[in-house]
Short mmCIF file of C-alpha atoms in Angstrom, two decimals:
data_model
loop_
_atom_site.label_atom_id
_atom_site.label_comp_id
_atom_site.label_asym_id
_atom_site.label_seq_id
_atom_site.Cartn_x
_atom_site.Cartn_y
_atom_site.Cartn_z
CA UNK K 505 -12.20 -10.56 -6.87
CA UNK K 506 -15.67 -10.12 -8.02
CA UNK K 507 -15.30 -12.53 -10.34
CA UNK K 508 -14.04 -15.04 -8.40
CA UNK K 509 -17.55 -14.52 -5.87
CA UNK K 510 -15.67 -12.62 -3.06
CA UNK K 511 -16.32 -9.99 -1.42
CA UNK K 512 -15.36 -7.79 1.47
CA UNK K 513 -18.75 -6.96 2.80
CA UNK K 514 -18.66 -10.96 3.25
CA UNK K 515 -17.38 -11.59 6.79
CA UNK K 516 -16.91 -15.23 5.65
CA UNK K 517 -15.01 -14.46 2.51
CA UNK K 518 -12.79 -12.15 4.15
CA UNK K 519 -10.39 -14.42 4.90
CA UNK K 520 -10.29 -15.96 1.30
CA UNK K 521 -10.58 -12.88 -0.18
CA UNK K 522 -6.95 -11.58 1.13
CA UNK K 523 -5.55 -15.08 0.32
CA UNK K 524 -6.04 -14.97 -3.68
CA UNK K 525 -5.58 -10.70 -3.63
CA UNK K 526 -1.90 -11.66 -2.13
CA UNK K 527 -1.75 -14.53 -4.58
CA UNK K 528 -2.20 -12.19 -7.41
CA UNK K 529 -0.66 -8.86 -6.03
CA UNK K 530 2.68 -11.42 -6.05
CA UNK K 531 2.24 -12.54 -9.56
CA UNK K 532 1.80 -9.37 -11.18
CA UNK K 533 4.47 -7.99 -9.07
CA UNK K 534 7.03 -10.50 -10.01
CA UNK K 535 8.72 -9.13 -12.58
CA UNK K 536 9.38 -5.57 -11.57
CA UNK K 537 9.64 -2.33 -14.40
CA UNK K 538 12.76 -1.82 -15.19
CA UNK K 539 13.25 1.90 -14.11
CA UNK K 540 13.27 -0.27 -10.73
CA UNK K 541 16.41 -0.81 -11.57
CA UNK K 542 17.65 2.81 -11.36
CA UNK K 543 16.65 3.16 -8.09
CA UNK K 544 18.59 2.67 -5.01
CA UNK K 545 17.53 0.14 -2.91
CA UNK K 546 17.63 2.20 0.28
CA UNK K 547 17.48 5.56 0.79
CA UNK K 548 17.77 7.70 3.60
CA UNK K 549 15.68 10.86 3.98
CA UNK K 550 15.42 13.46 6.88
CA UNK K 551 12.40 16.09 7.23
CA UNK K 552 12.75 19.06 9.00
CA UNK K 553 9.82 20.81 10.14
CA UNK K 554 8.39 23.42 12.59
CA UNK K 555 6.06 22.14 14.67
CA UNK K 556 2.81 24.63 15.59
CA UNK K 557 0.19 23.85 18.04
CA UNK K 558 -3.15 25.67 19.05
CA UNK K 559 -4.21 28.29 16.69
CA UNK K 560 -0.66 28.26 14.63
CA UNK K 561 -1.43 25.00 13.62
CA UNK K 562 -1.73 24.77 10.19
CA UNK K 563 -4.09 21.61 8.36
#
């Protein structure tokens, strides 16, 4: 993005800036790797966990 003279820390590029960065995130992404292929396409998951408050609570 650099290159192309944009910038986050430029409130006026900002705009721009996410414009070409989705522009290119979808042209490198089009063709996927094909271990993508191996993977199901939707997958269900369920976590189970204990939930501790005050001074149980773990970080």
């Amino acid at each position: 993005m650099s290159e192309l003279g944009l910038s986050l820390r430029q409130e006026k590029d900002r705009a721009e800036f996410f414009v070409k960065l989705l522009s290119i995130f979808k042209d490198k992404t089009r063709e996927l790797p094909e271990f993508f292929g191996e993977c199901p396409q939707e997958e269900e998951a369920v976590l189970i966990r204990e939930i501790n408050f005050g001074q149980d609570w773990r970080l």
